[in-house]
Short mmCIF file of C-alpha atoms and ligand atoms in Angstrom, two decimals:
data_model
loop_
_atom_site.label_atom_id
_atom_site.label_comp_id
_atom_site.label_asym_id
_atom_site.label_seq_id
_atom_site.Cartn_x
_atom_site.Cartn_y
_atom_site.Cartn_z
CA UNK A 1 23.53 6.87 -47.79
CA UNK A 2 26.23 7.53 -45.28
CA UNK A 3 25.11 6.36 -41.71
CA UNK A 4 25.56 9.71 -39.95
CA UNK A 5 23.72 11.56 -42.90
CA UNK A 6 21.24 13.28 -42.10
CA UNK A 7 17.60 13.40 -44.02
CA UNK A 8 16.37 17.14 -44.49
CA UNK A 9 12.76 16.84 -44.26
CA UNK A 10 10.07 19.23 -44.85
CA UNK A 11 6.16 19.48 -44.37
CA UNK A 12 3.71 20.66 -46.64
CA UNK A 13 0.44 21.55 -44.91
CA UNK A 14 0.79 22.77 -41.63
CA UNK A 15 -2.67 23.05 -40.63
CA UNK A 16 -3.72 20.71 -37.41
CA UNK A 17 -2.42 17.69 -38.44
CA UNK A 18 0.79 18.68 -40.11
CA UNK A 19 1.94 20.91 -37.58
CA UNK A 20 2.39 17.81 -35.45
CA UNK A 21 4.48 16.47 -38.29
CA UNK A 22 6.42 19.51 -37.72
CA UNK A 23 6.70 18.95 -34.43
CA UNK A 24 7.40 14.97 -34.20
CA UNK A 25 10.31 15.71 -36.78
CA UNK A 26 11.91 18.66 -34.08
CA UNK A 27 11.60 16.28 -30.96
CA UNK A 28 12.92 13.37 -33.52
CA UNK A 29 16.34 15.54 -34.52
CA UNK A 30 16.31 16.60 -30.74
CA UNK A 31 16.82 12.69 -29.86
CA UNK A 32 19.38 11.85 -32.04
CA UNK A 33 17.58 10.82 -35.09
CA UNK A 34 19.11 11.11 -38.53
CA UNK A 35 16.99 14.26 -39.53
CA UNK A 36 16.74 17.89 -40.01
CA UNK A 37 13.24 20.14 -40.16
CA UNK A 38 14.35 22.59 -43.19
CA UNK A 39 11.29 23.98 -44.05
CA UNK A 40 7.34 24.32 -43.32
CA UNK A 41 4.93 24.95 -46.58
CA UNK A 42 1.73 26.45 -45.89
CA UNK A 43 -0.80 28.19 -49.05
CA UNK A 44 -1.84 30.70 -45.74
CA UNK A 45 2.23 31.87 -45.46
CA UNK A 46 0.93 33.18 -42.21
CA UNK A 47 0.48 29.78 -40.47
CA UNK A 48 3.64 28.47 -42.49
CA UNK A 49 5.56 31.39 -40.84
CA UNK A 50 4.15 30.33 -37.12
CA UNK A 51 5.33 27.27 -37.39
CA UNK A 52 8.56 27.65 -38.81
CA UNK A 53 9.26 30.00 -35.93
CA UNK A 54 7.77 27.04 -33.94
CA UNK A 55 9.95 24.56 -34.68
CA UNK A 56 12.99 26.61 -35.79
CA UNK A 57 13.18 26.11 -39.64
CA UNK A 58 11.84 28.23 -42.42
CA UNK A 59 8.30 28.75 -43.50
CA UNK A 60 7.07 28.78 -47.88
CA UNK A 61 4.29 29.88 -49.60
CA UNK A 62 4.74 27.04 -51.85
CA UNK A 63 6.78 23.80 -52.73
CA UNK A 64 8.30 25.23 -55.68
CA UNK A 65 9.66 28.04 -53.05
CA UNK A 66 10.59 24.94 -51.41
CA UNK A 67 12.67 23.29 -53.19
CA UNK A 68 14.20 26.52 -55.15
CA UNK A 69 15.77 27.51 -51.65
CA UNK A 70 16.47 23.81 -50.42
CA UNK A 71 17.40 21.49 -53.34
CA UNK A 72 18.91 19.31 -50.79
CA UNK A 73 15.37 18.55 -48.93
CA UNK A 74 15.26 14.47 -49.93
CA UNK A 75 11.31 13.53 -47.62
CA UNK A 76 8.44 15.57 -46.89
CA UNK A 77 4.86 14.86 -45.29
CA UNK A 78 2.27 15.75 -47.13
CA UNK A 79 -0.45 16.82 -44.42
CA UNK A 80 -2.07 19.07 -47.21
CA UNK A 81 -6.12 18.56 -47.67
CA UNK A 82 -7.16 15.59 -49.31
CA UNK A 83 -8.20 16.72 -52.94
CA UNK A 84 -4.59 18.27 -52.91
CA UNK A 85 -2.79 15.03 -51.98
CA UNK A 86 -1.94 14.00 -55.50
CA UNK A 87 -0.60 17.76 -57.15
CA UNK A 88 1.52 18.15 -54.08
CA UNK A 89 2.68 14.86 -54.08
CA UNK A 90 3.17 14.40 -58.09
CA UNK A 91 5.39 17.67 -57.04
CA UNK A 92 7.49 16.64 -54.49
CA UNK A 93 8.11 13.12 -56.31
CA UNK A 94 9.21 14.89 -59.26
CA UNK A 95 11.60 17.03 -57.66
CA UNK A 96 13.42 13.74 -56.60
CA UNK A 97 11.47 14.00 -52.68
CA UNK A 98 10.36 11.31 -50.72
CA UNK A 99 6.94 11.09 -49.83
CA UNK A 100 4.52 10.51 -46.53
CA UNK A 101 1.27 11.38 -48.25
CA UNK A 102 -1.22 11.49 -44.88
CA UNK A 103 -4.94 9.58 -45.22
CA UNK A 104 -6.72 9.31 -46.78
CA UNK A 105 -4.81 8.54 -49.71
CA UNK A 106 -6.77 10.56 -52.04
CA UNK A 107 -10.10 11.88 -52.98
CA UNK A 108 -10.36 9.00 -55.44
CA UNK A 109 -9.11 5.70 -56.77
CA UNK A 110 -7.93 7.10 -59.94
CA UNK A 111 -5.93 9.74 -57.80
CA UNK A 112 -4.30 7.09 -55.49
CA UNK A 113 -3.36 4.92 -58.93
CA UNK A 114 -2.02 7.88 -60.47
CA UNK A 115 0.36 8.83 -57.40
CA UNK A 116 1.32 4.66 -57.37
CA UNK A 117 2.29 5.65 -60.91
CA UNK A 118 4.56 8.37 -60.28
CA UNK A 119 6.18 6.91 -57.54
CA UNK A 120 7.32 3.66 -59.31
CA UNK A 121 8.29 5.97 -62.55
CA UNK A 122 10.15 8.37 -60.18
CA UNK A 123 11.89 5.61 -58.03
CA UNK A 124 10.23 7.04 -54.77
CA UNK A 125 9.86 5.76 -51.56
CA UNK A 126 5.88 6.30 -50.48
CA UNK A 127 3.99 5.74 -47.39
CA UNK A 128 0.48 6.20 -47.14
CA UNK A 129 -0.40 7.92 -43.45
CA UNK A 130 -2.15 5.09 -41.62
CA UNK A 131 -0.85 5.77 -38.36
CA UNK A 132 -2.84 3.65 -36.01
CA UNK A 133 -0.30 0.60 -37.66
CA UNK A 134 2.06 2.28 -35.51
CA UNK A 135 0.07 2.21 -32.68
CA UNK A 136 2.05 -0.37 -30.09
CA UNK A 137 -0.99 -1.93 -29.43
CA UNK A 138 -1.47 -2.79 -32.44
CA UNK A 139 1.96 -4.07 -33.56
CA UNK A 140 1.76 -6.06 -30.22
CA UNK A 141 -1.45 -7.62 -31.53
CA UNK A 142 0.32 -9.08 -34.54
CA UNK A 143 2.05 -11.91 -33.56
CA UNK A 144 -1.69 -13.61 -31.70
CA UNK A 145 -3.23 -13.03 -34.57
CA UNK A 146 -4.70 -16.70 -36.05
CA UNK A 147 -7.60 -16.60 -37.59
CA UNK A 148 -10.12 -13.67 -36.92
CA UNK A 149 -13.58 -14.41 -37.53
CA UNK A 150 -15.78 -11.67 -35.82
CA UNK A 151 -14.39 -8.20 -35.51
CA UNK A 152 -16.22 -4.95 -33.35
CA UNK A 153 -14.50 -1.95 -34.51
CA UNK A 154 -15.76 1.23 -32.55
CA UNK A 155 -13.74 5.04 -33.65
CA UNK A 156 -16.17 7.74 -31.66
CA UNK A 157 -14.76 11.23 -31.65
CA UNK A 158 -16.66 14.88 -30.03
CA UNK A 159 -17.69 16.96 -33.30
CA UNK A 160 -15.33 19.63 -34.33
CA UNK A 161 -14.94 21.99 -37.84
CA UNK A 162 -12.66 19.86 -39.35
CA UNK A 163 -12.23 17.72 -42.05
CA UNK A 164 -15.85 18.29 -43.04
CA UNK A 165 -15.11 18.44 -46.79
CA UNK A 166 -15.35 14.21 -46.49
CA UNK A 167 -17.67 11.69 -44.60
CA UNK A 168 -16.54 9.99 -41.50
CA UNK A 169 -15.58 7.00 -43.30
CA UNK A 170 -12.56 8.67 -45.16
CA UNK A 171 -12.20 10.58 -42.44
CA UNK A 172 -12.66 8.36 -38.88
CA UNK A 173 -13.72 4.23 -40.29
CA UNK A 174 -10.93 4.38 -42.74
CA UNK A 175 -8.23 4.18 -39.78
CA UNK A 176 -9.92 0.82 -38.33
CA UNK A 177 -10.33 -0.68 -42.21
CA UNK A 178 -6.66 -0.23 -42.98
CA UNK A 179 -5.99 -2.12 -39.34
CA UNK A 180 -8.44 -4.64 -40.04
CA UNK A 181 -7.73 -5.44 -43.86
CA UNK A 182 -4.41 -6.00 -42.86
CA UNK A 183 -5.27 -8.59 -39.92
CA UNK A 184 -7.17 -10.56 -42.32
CA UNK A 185 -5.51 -10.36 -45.28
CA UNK A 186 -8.96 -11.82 -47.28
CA UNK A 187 -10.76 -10.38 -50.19
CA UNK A 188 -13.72 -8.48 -49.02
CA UNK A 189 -17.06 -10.12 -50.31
CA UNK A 190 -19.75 -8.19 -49.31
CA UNK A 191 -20.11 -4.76 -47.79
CA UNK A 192 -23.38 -3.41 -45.86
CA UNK A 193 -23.52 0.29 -44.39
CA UNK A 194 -25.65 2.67 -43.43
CA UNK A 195 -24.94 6.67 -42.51
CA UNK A 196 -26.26 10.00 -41.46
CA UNK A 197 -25.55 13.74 -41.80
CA UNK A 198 -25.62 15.39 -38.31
CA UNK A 199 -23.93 18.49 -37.59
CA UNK A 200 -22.61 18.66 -41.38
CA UNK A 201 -23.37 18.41 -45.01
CA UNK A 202 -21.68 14.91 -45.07
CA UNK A 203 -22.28 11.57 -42.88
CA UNK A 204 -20.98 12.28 -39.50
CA UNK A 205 -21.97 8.70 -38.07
CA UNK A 206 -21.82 5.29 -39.59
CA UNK A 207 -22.26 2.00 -39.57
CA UNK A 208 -20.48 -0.81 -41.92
CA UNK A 209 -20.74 -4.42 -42.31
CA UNK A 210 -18.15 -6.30 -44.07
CA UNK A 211 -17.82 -10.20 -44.88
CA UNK A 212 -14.41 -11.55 -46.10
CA UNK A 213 -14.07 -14.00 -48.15
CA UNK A 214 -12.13 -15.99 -45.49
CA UNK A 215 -16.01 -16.16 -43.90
CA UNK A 216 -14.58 -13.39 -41.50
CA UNK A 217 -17.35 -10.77 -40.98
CA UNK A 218 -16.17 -6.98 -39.16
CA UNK A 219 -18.74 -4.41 -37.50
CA UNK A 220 -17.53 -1.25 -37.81
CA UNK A 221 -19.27 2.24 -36.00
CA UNK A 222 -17.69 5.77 -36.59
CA UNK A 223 -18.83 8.70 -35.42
CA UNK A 224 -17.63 12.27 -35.08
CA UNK A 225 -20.53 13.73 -33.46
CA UNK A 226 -20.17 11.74 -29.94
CA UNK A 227 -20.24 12.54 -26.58
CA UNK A 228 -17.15 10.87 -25.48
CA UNK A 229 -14.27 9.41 -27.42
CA UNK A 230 -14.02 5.72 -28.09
CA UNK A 231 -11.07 3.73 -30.16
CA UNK A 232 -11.44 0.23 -29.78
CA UNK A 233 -11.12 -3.27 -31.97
CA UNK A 234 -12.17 -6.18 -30.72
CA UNK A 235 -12.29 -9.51 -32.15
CA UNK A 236 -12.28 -13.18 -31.94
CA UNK A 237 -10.93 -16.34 -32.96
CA UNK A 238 -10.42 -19.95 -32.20
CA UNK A 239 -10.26 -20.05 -29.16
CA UNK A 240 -9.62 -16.28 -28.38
CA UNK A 241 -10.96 -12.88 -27.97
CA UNK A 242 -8.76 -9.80 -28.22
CA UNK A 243 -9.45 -6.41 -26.74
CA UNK A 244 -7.41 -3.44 -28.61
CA UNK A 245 -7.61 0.23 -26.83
CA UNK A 246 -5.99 2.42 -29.62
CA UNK A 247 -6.36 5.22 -27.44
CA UNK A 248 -5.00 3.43 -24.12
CA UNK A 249 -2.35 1.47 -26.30
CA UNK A 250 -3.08 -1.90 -24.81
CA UNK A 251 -4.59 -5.27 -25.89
CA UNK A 252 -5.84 -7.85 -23.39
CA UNK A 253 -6.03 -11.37 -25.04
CA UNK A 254 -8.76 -14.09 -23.28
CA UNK A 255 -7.96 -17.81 -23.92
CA UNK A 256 -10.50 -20.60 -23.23
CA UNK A 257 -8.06 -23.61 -22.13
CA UNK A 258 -4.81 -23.84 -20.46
CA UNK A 259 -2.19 -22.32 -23.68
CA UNK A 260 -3.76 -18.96 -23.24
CA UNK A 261 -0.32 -17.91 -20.64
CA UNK A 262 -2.41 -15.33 -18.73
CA UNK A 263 -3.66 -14.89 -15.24
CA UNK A 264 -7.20 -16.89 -14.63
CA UNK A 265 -10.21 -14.43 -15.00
CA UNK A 266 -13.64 -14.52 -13.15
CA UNK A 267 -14.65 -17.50 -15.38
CA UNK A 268 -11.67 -19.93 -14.52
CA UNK A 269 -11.56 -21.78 -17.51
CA UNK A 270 -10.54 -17.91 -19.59
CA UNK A 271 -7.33 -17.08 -18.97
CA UNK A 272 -6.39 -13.16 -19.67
CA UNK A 273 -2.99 -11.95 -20.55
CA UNK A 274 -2.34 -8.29 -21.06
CA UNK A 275 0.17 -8.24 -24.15
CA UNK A 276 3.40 -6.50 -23.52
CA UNK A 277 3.80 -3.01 -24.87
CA UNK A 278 5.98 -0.21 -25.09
CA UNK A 279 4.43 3.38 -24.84
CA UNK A 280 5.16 5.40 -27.84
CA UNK A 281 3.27 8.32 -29.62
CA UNK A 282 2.09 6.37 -33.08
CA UNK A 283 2.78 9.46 -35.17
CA UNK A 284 6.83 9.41 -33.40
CA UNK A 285 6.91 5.70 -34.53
CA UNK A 286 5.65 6.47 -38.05
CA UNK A 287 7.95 9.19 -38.74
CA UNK A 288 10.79 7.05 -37.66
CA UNK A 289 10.00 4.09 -39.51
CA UNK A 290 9.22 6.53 -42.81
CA UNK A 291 13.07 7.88 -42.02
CA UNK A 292 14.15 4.27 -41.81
CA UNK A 293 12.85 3.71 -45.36
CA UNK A 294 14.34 6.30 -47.15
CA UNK A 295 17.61 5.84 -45.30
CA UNK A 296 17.61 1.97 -46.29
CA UNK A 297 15.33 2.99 -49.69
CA UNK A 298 13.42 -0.04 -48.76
CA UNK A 299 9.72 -0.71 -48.71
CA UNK A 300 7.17 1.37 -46.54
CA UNK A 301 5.62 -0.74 -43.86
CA UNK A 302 2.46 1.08 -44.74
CA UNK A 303 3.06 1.49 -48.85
CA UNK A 304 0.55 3.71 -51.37
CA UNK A 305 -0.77 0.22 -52.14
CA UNK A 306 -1.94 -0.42 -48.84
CA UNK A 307 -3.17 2.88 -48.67
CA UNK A 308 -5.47 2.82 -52.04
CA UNK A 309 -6.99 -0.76 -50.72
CA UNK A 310 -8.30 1.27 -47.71
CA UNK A 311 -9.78 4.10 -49.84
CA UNK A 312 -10.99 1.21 -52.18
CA UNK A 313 -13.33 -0.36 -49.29
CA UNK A 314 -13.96 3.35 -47.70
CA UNK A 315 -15.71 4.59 -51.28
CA UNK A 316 -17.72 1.03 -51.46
CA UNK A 317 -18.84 2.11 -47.89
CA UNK A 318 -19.79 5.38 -49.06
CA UNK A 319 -21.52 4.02 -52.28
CA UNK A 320 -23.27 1.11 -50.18
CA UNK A 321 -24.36 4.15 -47.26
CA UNK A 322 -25.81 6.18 -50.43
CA UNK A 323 -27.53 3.02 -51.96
CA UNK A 324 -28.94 2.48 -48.50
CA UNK A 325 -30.20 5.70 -47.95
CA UNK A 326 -31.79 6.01 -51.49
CA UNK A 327 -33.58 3.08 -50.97
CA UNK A 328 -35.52 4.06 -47.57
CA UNK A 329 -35.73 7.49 -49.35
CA UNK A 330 -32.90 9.27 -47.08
CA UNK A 331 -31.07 11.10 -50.09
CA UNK A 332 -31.60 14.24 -49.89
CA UNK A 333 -30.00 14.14 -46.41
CA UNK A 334 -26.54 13.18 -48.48
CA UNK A 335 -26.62 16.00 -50.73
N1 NAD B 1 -3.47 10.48 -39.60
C1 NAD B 1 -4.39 11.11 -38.89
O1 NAD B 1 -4.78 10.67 -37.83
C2 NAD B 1 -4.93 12.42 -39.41
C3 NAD B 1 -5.59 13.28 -38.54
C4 NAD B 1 -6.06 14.49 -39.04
C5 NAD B 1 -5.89 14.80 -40.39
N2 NAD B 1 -5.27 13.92 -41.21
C6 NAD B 1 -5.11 14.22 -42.64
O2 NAD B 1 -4.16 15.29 -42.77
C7 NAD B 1 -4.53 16.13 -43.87
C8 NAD B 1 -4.70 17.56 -43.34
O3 NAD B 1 -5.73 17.58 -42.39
P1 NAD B 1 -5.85 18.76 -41.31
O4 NAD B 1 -6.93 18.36 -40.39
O5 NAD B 1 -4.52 19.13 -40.78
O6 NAD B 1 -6.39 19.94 -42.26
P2 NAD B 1 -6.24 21.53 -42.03
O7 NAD B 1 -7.25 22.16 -42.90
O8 NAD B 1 -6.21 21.85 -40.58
O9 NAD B 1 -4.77 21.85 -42.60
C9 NAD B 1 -4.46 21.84 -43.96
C10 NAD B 1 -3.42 22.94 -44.21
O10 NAD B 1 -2.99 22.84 -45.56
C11 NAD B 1 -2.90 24.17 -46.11
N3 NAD B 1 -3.04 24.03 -47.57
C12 NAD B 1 -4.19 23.88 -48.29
N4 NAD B 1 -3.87 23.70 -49.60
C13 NAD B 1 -2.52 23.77 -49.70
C14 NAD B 1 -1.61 23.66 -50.77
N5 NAD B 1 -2.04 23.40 -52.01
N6 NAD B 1 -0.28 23.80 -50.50
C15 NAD B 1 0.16 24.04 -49.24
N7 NAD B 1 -0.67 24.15 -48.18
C16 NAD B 1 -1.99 24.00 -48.39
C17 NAD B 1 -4.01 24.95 -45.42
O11 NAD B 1 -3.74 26.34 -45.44
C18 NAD B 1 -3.97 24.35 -44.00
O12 NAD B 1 -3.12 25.09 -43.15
C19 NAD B 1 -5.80 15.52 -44.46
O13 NAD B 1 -5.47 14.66 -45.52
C20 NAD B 1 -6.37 14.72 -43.31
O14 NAD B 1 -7.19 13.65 -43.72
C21 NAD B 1 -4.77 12.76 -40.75
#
């Protein structure tokens, strides 16, 4: 690709979520980037149309209006509902596009293998939309990482009428389990859960235990029926605790001992060192790095593989929240 080409993107789904795509890729042409908005897709042409005008591009009914009018359109986010990830992807993949596909990957593992499938076959670059790996607190966390042992994962959110057609842990949990699978980088041995419909048909709040192989064990909570909204990982290791604030993008790292490099706390044998981070919208930092790949046509940081090993342990969550609530004769709250 010549270095002052420039990728013509498009969006497919402009609902809540994908109209931020929309928007990202604007302010991202606006600074500079190598990309141009063509085209919004919407099923409701109505809220395709409001964004085009939005974000000055044009608005479709459908991708194959798409790609009639812009052959040339070479990435697209898929920000469509779940169940419609894979026929809107298998689309745009064979029509030679470049896919985001947001999360969760799919409805279903057979879903996520088959859109692995078409992306090899059709030469494709693929990234799965885990955004929060973008999150600069996050990357910052990498390089302390060692060897985690206890993780607290808390995702709280105030209820609202959306993505109710799946259960907090594909919708909310999923987020922390693709961050935490991919600090631990063990085989996951044993999973424990337990959830409950609230305000919807599906579980709005739940609670997962998972042990690693590694010995590792992670607590996660997610809710979307709270009272105030919560995003934080914490977890410790040799030596080490580490305090993530997704929404705050910061981590604090406490050291017992003198290598720790930080300021002494109230105990002064912990030393605390806030780790250095540059603000940065994560969804800005995905789209970027997604442009970077299919400029480069090199791997995803966040591949379709990554993203089925999340769904993977989100549906064993699900099962393992069912068999729970089966067994103290809760089922007929998760029908
Ligand atoms: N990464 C994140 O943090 C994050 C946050 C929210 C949602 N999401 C994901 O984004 C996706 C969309 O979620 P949302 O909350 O924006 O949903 P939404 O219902 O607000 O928007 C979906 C849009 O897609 C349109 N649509 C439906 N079927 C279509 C089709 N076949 N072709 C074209 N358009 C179609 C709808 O008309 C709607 O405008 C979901 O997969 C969701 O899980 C990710």
């Amino acid at each position: 690709m010549e270095p002052d080409h420039l990728i013509h993107v498009a969006v497919v789904g402009v609902g809540a979520f994908g109209r931020n795509h929309a928007r990202v890729y604007q302010q991202l042409a606006k600074e500079g980037a190598p990309v141009r908005l063509v085209g919004v897709v919407d099923s409701d042409t109505s809220r395709a149309d409001a964004v085009a005008r939005e974000f000055g591009c044009r608005g479709f009914g459908s991708v194959d209006q798409l790609l009639t009018t812009h052959s040339e359109v070479e990435a697209a986010s898929v920000a469509v509902p779940t169940v419609h990830h894979l026929n809107t992807a298998r689309h745009l993949m064979e029509g030679g596009v470049d896919v985001l596909i947001e999360k969760p990957l799919a409805g279903s593992l057979a879903e996520a293998d088959e859109l692995i499938r078409i992306a090899r076959e059709r030469v494709r670059i693929a990234q799965a939309g885990h955004l929060e790996r973008f999150n600069p607190a996050v990357r910052a966390t990498l390089p302390v990482i060692t060897r985690p042992m206890f993780f607290e994962v808390h995702r709280l959110s105030v209820f609202t009428p959306r993505s109710l057609d799946i259960d907090v842990v594909l919708d909310l949990m999923i987020h922390d389990l693709d961050i935490v699978l991919s600090f631990v980088n063990s085989p996951v041995r044993e999973i424990g859960a337990v959830g409950l419909p609230i305000l919807s048909s599906k579980v709005d709040i739940a609670n997962a235990r998972i042990e690693f192989d590694s010995g590792c064990v992670a607590n996660f909570t997610a809710s979307r029926v709270s009272t105030e909204l919560v995003r934080k990982l914490r977890f410790f290791q040799p030596k080490q605790y580490v305090s993530l604030d997704y929404g705050r993008q910061d981590a604090l790292v406490f050291s017992v001992g003198g290598d720790g490099g930080g300021a002494p706390s109230v105990n002064p044998q912990i030393q605390v060192a806030k780790l250095p981070t540059v603000q940065e919208e994560p969804l800005h930092a995905e789209l970027k790095s997604f442009l970077g790949s299919v400029q480069r046509r090199s791997r995803p940081l966040v591949d379709l593989e990554d993203g089925r090993r999340a769904l993977a342990v989100a549906l064993d969550i699900v099962a393992a929240i069912r068999d729970h609530g089966s067994k103290i004769k809760l089922e007929q709250l998760h029908r």
